[in-house]
mmCIF file of C-alpha atoms in Angstrom:
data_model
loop_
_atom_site.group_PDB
_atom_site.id
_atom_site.type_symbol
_atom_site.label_atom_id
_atom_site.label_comp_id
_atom_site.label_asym_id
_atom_site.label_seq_id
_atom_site.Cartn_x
_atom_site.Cartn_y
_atom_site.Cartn_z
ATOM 1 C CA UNK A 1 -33.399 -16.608 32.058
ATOM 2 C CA UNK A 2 -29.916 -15.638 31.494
ATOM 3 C CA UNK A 3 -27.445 -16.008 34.714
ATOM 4 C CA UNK A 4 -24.308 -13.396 34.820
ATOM 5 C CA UNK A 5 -22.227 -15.803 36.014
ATOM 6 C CA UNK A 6 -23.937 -19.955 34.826
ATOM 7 C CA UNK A 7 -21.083 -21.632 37.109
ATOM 8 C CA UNK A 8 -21.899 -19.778 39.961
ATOM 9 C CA UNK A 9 -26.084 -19.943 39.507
ATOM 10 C CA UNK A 10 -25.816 -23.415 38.404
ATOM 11 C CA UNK A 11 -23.504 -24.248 41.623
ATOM 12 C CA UNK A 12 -25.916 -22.131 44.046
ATOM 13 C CA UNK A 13 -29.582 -21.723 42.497
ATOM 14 C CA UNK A 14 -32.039 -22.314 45.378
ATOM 15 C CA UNK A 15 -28.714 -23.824 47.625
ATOM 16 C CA UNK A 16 -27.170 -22.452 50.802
ATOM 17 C CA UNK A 17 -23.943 -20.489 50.046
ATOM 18 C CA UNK A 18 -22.375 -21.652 52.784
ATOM 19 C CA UNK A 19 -18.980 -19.738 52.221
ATOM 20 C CA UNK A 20 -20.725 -16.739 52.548
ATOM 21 C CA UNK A 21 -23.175 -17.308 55.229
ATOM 22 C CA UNK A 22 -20.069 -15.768 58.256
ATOM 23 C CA UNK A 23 -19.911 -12.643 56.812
ATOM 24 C CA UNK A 24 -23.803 -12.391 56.723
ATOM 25 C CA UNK A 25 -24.025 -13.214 59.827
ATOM 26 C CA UNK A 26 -21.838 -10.497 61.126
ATOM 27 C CA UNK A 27 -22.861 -8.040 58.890
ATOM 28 C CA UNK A 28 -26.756 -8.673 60.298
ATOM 29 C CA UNK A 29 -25.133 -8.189 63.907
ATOM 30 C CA UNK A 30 -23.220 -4.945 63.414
ATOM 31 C CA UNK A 31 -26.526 -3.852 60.954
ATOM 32 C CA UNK A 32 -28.228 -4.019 64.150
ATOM 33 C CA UNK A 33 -26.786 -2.535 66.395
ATOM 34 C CA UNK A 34 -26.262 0.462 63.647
ATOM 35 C CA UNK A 35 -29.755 0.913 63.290
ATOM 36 C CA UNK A 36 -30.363 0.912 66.424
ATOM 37 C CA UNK A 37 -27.508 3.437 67.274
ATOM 38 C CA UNK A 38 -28.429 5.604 64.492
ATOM 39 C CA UNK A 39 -31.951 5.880 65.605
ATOM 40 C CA UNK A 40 -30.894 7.226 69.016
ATOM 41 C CA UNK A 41 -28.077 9.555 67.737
ATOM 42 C CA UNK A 42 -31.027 11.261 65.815
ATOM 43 C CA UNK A 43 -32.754 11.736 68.523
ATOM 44 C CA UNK A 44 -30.295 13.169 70.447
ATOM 45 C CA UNK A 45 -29.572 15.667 67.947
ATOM 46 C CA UNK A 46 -33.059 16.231 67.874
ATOM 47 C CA UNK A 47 -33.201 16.869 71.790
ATOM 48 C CA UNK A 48 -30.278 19.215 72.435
ATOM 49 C CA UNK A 49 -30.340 22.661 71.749
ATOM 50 C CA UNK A 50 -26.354 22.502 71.551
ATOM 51 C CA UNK A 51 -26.241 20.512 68.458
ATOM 52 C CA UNK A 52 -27.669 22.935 65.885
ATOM 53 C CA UNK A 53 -24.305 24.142 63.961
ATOM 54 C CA UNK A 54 -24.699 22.610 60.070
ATOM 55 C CA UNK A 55 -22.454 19.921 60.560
ATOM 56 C CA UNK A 56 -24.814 18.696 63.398
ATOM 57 C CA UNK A 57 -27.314 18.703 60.689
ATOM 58 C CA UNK A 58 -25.186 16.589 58.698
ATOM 59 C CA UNK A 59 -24.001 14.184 60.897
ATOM 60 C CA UNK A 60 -27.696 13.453 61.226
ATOM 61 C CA UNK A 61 -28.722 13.624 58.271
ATOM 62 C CA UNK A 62 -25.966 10.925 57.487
ATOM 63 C CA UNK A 63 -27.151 8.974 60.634
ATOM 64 C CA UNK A 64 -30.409 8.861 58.781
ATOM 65 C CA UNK A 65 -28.952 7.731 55.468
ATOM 66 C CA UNK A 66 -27.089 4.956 57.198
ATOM 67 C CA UNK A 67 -30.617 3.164 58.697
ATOM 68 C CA UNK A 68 -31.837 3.254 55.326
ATOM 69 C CA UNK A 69 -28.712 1.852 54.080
ATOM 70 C CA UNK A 70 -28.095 -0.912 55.862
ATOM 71 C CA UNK A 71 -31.854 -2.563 56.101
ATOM 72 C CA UNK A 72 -31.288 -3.372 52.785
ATOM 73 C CA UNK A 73 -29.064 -5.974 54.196
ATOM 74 C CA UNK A 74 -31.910 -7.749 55.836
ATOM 75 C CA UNK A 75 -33.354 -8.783 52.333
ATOM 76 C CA UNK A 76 -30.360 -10.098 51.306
ATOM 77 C CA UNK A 77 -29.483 -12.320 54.692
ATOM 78 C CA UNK A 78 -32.858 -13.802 53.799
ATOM 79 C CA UNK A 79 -32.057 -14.705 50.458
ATOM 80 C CA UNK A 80 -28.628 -16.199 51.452
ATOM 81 C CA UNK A 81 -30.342 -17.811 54.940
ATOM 82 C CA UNK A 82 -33.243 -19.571 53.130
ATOM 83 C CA UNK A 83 -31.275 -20.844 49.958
ATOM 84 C CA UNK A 84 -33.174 -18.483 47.661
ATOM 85 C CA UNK A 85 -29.774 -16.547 46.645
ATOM 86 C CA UNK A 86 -30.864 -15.263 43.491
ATOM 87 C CA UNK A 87 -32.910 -12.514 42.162
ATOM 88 C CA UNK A 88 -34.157 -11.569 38.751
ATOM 89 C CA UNK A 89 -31.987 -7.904 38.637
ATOM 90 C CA UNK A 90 -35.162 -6.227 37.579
ATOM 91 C CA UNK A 91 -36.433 -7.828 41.020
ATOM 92 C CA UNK A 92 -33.104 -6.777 43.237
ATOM 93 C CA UNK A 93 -32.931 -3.026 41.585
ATOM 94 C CA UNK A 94 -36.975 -2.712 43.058
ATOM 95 C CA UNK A 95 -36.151 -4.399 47.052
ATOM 96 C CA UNK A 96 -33.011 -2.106 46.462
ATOM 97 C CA UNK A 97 -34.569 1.316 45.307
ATOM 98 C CA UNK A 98 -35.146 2.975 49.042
ATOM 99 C CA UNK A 99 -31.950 1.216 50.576
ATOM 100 C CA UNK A 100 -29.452 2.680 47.578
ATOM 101 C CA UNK A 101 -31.151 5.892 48.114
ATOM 102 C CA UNK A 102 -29.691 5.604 52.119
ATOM 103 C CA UNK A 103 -26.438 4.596 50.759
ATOM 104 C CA UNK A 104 -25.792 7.309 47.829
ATOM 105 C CA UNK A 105 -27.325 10.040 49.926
ATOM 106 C CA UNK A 106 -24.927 9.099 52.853
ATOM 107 C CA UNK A 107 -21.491 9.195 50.602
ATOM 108 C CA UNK A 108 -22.592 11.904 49.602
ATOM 109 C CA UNK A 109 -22.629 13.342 53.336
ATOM 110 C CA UNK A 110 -19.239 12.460 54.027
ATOM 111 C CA UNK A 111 -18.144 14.738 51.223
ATOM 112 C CA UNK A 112 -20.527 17.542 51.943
ATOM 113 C CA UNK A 113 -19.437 17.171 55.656
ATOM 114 C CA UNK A 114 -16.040 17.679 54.635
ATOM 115 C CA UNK A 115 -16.595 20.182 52.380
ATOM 116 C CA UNK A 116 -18.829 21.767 55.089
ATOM 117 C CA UNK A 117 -15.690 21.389 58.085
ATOM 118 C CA UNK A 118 -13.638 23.586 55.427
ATOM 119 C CA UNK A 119 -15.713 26.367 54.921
ATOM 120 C CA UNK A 120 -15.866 26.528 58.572
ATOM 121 C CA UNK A 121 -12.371 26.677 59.039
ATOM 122 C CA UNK A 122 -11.550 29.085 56.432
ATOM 123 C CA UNK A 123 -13.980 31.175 55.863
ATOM 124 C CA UNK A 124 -15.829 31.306 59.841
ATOM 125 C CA UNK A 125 -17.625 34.786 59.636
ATOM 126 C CA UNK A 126 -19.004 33.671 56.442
ATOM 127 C CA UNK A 127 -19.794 29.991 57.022
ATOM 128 C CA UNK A 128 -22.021 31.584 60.411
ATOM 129 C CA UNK A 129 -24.358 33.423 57.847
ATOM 130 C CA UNK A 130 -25.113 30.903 56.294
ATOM 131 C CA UNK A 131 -29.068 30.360 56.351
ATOM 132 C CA UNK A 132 -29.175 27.076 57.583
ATOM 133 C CA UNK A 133 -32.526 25.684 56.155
ATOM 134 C CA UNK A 134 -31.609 27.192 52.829
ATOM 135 C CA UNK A 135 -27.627 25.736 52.931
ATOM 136 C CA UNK A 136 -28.825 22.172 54.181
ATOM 137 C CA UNK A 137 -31.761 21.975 51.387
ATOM 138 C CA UNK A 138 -28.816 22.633 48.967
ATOM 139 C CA UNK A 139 -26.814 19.612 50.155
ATOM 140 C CA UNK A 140 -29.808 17.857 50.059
ATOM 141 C CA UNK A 141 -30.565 18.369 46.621
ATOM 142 C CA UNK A 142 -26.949 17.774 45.501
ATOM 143 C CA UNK A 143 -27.259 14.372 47.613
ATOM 144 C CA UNK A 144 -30.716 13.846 45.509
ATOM 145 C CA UNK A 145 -29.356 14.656 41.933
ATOM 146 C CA UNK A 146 -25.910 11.899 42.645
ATOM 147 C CA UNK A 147 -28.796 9.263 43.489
ATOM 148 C CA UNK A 148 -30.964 10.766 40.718
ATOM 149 C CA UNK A 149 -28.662 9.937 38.586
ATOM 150 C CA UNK A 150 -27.030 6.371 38.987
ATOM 151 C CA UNK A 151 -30.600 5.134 40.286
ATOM 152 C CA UNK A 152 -31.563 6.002 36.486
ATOM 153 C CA UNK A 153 -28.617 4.231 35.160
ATOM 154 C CA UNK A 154 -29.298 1.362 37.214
ATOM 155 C CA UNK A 155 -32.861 1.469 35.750
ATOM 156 C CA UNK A 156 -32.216 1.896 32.209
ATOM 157 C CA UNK A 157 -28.850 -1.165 32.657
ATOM 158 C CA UNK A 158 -31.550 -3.443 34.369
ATOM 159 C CA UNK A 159 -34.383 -2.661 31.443
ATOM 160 C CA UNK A 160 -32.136 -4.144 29.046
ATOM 161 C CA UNK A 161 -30.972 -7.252 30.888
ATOM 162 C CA UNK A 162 -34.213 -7.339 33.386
ATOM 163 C CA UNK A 163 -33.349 -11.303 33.897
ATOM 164 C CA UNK A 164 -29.971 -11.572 34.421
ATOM 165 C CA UNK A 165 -29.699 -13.534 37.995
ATOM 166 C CA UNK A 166 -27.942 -12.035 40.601
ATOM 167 C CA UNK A 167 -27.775 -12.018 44.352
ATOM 168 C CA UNK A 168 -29.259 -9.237 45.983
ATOM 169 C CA UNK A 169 -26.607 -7.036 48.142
ATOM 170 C CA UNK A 170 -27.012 -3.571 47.249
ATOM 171 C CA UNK A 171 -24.451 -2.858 45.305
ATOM 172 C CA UNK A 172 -25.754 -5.580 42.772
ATOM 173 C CA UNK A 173 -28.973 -4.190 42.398
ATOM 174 C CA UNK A 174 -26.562 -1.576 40.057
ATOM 175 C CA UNK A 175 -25.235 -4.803 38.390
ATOM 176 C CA UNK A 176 -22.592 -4.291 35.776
ATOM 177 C CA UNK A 177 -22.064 -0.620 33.938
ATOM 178 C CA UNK A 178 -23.415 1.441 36.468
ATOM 179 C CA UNK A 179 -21.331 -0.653 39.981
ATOM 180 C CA UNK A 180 -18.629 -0.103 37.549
ATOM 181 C CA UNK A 181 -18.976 3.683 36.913
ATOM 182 C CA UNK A 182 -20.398 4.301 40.598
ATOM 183 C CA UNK A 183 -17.412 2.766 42.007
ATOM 184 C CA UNK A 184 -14.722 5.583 40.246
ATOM 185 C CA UNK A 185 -16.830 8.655 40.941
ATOM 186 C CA UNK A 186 -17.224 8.160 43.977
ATOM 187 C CA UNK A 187 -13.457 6.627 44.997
ATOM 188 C CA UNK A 188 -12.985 10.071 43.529
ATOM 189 C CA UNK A 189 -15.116 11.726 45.917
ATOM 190 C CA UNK A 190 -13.897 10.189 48.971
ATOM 191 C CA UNK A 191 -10.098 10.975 47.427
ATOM 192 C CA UNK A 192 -11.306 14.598 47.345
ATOM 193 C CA UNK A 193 -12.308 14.633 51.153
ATOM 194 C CA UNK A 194 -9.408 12.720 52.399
ATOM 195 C CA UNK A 195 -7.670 15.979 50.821
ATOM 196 C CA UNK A 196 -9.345 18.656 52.346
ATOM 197 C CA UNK A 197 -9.239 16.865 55.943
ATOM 198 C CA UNK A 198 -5.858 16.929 54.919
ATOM 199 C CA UNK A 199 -5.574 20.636 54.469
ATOM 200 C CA UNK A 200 -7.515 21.692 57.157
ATOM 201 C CA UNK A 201 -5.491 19.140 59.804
ATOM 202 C CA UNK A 202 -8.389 17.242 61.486
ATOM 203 C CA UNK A 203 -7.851 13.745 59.283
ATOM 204 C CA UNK A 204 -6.310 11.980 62.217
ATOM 205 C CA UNK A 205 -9.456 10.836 63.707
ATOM 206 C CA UNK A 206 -10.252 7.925 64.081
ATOM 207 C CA UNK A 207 -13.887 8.220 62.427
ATOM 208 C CA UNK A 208 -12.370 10.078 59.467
ATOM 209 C CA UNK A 209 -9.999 7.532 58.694
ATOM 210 C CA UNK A 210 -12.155 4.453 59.496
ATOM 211 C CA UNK A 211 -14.787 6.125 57.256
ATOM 212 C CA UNK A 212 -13.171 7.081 54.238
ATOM 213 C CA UNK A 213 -10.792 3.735 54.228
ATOM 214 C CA UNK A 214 -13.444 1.640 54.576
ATOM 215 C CA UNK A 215 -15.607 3.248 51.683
ATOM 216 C CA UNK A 216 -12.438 2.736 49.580
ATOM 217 C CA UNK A 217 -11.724 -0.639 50.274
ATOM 218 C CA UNK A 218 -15.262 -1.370 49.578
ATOM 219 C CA UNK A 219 -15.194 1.013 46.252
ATOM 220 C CA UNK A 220 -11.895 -1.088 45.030
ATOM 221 C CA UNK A 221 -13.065 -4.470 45.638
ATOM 222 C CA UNK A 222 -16.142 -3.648 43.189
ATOM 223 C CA UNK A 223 -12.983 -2.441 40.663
ATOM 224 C CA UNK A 224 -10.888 -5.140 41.346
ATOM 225 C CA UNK A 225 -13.341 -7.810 40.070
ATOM 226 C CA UNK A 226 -14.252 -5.614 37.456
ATOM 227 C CA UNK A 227 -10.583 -5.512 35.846
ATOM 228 C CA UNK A 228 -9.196 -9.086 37.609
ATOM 229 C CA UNK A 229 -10.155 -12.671 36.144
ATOM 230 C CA UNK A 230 -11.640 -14.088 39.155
ATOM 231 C CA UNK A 231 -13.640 -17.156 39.886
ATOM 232 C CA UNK A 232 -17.482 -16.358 40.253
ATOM 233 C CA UNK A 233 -17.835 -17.176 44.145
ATOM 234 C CA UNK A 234 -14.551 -15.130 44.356
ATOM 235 C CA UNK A 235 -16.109 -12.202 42.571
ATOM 236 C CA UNK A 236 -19.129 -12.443 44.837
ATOM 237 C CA UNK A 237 -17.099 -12.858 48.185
ATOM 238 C CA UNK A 238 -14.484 -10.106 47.853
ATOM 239 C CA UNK A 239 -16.784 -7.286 47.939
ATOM 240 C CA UNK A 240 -19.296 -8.804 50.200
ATOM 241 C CA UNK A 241 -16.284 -9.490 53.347
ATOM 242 C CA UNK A 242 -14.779 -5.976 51.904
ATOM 243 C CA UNK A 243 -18.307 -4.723 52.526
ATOM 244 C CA UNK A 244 -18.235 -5.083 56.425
ATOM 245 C CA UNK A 245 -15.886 -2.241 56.982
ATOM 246 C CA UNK A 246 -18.424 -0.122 55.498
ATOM 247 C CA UNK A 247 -20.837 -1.194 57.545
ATOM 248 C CA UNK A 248 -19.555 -1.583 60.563
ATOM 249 C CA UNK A 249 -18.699 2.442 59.623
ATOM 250 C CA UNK A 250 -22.198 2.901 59.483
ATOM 251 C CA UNK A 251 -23.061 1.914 62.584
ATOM 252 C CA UNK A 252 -19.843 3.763 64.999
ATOM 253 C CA UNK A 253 -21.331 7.368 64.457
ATOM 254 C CA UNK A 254 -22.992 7.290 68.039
ATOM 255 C CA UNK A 255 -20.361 5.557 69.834
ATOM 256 C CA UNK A 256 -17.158 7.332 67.705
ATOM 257 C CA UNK A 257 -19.153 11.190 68.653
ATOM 258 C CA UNK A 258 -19.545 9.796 72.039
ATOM 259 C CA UNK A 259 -15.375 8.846 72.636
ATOM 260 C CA UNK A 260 -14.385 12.406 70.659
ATOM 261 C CA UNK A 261 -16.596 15.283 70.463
ATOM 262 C CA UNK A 262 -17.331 16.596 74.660
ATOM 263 C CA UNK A 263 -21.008 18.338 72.637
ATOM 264 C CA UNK A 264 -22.301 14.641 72.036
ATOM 265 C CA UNK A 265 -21.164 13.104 74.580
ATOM 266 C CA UNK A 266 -23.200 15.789 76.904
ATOM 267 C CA UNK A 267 -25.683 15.002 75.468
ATOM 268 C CA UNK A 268 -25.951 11.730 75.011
ATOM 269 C CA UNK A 269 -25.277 11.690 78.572
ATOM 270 C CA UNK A 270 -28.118 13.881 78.914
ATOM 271 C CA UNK A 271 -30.769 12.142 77.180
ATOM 272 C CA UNK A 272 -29.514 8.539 78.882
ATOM 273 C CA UNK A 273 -30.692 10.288 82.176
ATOM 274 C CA UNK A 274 -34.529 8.857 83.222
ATOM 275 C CA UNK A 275 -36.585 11.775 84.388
ATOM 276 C CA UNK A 276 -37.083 10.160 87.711
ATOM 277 C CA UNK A 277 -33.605 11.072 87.812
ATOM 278 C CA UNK A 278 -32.848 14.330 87.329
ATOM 279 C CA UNK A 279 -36.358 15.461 88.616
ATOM 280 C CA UNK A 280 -35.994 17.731 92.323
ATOM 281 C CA UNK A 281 -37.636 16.712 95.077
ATOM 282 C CA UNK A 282 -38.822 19.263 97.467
ATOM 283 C CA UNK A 283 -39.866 18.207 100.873
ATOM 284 C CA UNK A 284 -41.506 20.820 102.848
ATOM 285 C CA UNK A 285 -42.372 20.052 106.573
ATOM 286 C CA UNK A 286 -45.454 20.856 107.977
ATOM 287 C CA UNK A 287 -45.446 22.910 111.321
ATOM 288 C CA UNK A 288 -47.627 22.298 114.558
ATOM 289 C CA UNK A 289 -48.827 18.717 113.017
#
């Protein structure tokens, strides 16, 4: 056994972390209501024939990524709930493999999306020939290679130090190196869309901003700690409170599409409706009865 931090698994090993136990609590709430919200935006997209443009696509796609994301957080409420707290990181990188997959292919999104909003703006007549099965399977496979990539990393870190003890959000399931090298590329990515929102105008919305600032905070809290002589609960609770801006991110992309884009809200409007509904009744009388 060999504890990353002996103070803090000596203080909390098989114990309630009570300090942390309100922002677990919240982040299970909003986690629910994002899943839940996700679920249905998919479908929606699904449903109406209006919402086939690429960055429809995308915003699904992303709406997918986000549910995978954040049930990773129900793993680690019950580890924190029951007094458990702490994993083997060998342990947390395997009940972390298909929920880091949600969350790397979804920052990747939000670049891809703005990357995909810019094209459209600049280049129109080009960006509408775009085969869209091809075009999507390419962001896909750029989304795959970034996870590709740190989930080996992870792998390879948590081969060498399989016992370390840590508690199992995420993030930590990339314990040490990797966090540390995941958290600059992809403050760099998010720095790189804030720019091109930037150039193309659209950055004040409210989703935009929300989405990107939240990432960052998140992203910086992870480098803070990293380059800051904290205490060990400290270095555990800054990211994890830092962390509910992201998620609470995760979860708005229903009700943000629904207050901003007239498309979505139609047809979320639309698929809200019960058949009984919108069904037409015709009543035909009968004659000489």
């Amino acid at each position: 056994m060999a504890p990353t931090e002996t103070s803090l698994y000596d203080q909390y090993h098989n114990k309630i972390m009570l300090s942390a136990l309100p922002g677990v609590t919240i982040m299970i709430i909003v986690d629910t209501v994002g899943i839940f919200a996700n679920a249905f935006l998919i479908l929606v997209t699904i449903k109406s024939k209006s919402l086939r443009e690429t960055t429809n696509f995308l915003i699904c796609f992303s709406s997918f990524s986000d549910i995978v994301h954040l049930s990773g957080h129900f793993y680690f409420a019950y580890a924190l709930y029951t007094g458990k707290t702490f994993d083997d990181l060998i342990d947390c990188l395997h009940a972390m493999t298909v929920p880091l997959a949600g969350m790397q292919f979804g920052i990747v999104l939000i670049f891809l999306t703005a990357v995909d909003r810019l094209i459209c703006i600049l280049w129109p007549y080009y960006h509408k020939q775009l085969n869209k099965f091809m075009y999507c399977t390419l962001l896909l496979g750029l989304c795959f290679a970034y996870y590709a990539f740190f989930i080996r990393l992870a792998y390879i870190n948590a081969a060498i130090i399989p016992e370390t003890k840590v508690i199992c959000l995420i993030v930590n399931a990339m314990h040490g190196e990797p966090v540390f090298y995941w958290s600059i590329v992809s403050n760099a990515g998010f720095a790189t869309a804030i720019i091109i929102y930037a150039i193309i105008g659209v950055f004040i919305r409210m989703k935009g901003v929300w989405t990107l600032c939240s990432w960052m905070c998140g992203f910086c809290a992870q480098l803070i700690i990293k380059v800051v002589t904290l205490s060990p609960e400290m270095s555990f609770l800054i990211p994890l409170y830092a962390g509910i801006g992201i998620n609470v991110s995760c979860s708005l992309n229903l009700f943000v599409l629904y207050a901003f884009s007239f498309d979505y809200r139609k047809a979320i409007l639309s698929s809200l409706k019960s058949p009984a509904s919108s069904a037409t009744v015709t009543v035909t009388p009968k004659f000489g009865s």
